[in-house]
Short mmCIF file of C-alpha atoms in Angstrom, two decimals:
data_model
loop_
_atom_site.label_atom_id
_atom_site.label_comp_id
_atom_site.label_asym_id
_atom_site.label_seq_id
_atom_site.Cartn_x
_atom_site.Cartn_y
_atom_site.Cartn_z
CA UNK Z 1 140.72 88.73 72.47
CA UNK Z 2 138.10 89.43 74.98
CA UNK Z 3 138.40 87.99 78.64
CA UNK Z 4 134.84 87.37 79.76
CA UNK Z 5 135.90 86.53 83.02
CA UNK Z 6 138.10 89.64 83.44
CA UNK Z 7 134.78 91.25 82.54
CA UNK Z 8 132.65 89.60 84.90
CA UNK Z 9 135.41 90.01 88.01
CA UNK Z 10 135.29 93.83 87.11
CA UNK Z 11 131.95 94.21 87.03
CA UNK Z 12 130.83 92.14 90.09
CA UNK Z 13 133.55 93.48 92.65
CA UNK Z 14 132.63 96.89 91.70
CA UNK Z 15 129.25 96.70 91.44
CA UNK Z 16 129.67 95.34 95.75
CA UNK Z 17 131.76 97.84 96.69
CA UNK Z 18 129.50 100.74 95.46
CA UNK Z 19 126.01 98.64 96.70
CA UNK Z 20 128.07 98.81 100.14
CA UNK Z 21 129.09 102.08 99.87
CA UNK Z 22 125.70 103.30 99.22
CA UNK Z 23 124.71 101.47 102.22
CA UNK Z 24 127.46 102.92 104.11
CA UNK Z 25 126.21 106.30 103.83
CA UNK Z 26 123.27 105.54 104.69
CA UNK Z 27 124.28 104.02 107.62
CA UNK Z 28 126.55 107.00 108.84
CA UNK Z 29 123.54 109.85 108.12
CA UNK Z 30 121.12 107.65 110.09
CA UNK Z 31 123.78 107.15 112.88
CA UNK Z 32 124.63 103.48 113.04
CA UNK Z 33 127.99 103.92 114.65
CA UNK Z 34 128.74 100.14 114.55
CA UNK Z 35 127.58 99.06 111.49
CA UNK Z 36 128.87 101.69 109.14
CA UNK Z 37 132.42 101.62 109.87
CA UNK Z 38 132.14 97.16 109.58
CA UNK Z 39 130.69 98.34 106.17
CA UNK Z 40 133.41 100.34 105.26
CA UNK Z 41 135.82 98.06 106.09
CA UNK Z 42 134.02 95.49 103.96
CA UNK Z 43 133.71 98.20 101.32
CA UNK Z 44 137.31 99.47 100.98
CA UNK Z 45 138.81 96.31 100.94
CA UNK Z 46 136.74 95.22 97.82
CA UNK Z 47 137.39 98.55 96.20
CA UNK Z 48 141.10 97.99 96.69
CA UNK Z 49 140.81 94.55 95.32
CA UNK Z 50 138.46 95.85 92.21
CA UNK Z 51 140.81 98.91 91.60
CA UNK Z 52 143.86 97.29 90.72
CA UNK Z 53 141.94 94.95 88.57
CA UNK Z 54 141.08 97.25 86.39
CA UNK Z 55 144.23 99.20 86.54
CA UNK Z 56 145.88 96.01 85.73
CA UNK Z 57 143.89 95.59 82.52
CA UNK Z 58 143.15 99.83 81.96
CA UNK Z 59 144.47 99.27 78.49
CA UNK Z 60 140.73 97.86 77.62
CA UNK Z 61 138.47 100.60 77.15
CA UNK Z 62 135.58 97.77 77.63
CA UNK Z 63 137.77 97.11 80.86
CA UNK Z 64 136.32 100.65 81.98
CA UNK Z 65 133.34 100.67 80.96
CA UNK Z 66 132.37 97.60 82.68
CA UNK Z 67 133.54 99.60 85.73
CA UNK Z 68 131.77 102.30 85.50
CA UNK Z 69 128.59 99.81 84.77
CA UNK Z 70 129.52 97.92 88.15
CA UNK Z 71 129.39 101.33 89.72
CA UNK Z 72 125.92 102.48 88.22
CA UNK Z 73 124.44 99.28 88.71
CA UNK Z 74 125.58 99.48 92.42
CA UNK Z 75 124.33 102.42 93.23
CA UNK Z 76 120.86 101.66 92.29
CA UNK Z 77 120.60 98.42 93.93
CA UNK Z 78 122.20 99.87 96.98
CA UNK Z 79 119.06 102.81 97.19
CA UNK Z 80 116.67 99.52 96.86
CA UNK Z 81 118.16 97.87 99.23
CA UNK Z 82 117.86 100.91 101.89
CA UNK Z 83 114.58 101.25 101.18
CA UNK Z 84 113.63 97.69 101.66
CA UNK Z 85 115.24 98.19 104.98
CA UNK Z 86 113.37 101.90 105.12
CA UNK Z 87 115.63 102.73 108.30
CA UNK Z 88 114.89 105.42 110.96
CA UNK Z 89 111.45 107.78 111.02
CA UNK Z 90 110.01 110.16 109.01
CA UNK Z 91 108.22 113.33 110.00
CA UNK Z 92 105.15 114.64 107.89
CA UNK Z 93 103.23 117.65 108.56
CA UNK Z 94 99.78 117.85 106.50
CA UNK Z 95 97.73 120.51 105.98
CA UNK Z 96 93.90 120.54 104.93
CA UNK Z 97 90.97 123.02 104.67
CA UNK Z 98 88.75 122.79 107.74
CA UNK Z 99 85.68 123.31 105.76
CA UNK Z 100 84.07 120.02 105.36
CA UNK Z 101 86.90 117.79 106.77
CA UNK Z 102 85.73 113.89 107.75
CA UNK Z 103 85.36 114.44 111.29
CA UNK Z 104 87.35 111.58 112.07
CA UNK Z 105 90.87 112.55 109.97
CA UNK Z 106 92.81 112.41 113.11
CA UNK Z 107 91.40 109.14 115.08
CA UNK Z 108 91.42 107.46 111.81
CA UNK Z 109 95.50 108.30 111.53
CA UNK Z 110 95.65 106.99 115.15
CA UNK Z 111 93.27 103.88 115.31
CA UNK Z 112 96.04 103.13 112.22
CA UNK Z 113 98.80 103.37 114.76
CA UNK Z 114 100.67 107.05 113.59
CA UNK Z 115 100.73 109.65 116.50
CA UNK Z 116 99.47 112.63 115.61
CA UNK Z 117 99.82 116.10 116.66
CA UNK Z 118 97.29 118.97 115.61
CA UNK Z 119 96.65 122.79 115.81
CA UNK Z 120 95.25 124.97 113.68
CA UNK Z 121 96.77 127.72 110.87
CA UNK Z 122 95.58 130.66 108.99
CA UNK Z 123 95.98 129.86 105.27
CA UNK Z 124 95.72 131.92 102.57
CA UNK Z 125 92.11 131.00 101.84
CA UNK Z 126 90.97 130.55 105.54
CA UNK Z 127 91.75 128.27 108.78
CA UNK Z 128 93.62 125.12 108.35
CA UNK Z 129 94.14 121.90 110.45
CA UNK Z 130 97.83 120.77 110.12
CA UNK Z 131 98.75 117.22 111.43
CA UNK Z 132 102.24 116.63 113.00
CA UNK Z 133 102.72 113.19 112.31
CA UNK Z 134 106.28 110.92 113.14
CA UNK Z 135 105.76 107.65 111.41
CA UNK Z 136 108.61 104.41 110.93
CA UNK Z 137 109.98 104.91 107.25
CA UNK Z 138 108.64 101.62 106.49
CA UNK Z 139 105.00 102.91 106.78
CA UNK Z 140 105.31 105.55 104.80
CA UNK Z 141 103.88 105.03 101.71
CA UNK Z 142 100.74 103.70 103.77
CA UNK Z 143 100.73 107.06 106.08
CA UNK Z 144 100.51 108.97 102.29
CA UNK Z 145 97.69 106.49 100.99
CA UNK Z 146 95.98 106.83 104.18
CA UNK Z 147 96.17 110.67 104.15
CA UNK Z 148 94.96 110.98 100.27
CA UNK Z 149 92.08 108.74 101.34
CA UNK Z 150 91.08 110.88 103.73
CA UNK Z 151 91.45 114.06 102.46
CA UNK Z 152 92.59 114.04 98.36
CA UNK Z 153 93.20 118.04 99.05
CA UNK Z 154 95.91 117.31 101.61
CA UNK Z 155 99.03 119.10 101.50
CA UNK Z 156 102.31 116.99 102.43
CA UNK Z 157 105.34 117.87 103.52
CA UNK Z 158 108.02 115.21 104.79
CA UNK Z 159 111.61 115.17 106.17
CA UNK Z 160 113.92 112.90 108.02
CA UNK Z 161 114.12 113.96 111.81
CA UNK Z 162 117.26 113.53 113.59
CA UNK Z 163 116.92 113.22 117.09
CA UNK Z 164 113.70 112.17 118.52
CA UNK Z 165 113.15 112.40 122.58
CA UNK Z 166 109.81 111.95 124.16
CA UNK Z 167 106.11 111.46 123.45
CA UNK Z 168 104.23 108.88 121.90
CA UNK Z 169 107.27 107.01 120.25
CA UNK Z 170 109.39 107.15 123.12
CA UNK Z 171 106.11 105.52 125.38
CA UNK Z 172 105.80 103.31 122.56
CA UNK Z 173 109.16 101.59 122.11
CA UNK Z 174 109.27 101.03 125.86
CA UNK Z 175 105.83 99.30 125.56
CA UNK Z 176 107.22 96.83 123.12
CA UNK Z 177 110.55 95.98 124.77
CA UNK Z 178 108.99 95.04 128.20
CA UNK Z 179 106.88 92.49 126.50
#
């Protein structure tokens, strides 16, 4: 006979500990050395718990199964979840023709509060203007929108920095904690 409740113990503690441990990570590659390891803590502790559940009732193939959908199930809800929280900064460089570009592409990403660093390349096809720009993960998607608005030819390239020291965030972030 089934044991729905069995069932529903397996699936829920697993499907915590691996939401937490995708958090976790997260946590540790953006370099929250508090929170992570209180995570982890949290983490093993349920995984312990969740383990010898199933091992206790291993002779249920379901019994697995339902593991291994706590665990799928956790992971995606744990990438949701970090990027509802959209932690730490992102770094996009953009590159456009400079034949015909709206002569206001770079005020327009400031007025919209992004810093923005430019020079000048030599593409294939002629001169480019690429954009340096560091923006809060959580603006993101807005910082793309506003870029393809702009400039639908734009060429985007993004990464995670790791270490930022100096210029307009640094000015910035000490403007809004005297306040």
């Amino acid at each position: 006979m089934m044991d729905w409740s069995i069932l529903i113990q397996i699936f829920v503690i697993n499907f915590c500990y691996v939401t937490l441990s995708t958090l976790r990570f997260m946590l540790t590659m953006k370099g929250y050395r508090i929170v992570a390891p209180l995570v982890s803590m949290a983490e093993i502790t349920i995984y312990i718990v969740g383990l010898s559940l199933v091992l206790d009732h291993v002779d249920q193939p379901l019994n697995i199964f339902i593991y291994a959908l706590g665990y799928a199930v956790g992971v995606s809800v744990g990438i949701k979840i970090e990027d509802y929280l959209a932690l730490g900064y992102i770094m996009v460089t953009v590159i456009v023709p400079d034949d015909g570009l709206k002569p206001n592409f770079t005020a327009d990403l400031r007025d919209n509060g992004f810093g923005v660093t430019k020079h000048y390349g030599e593409g294939k096809d002629g001169q480019r203007l690429v954009l340096e720009i560091l923006s809060p993960r959580k603006n993101e998607r807005r910082l793309y929108r506003l870029i393809k608005e702009l400039d639908e030819r734009a060429f985007i390239i993004s990464h995670e920095p790791k270490y930022i020291s100096g210029g307009f965030w640094t000015k910035k972030i000490k403007r809004h904690q005297s306040k």
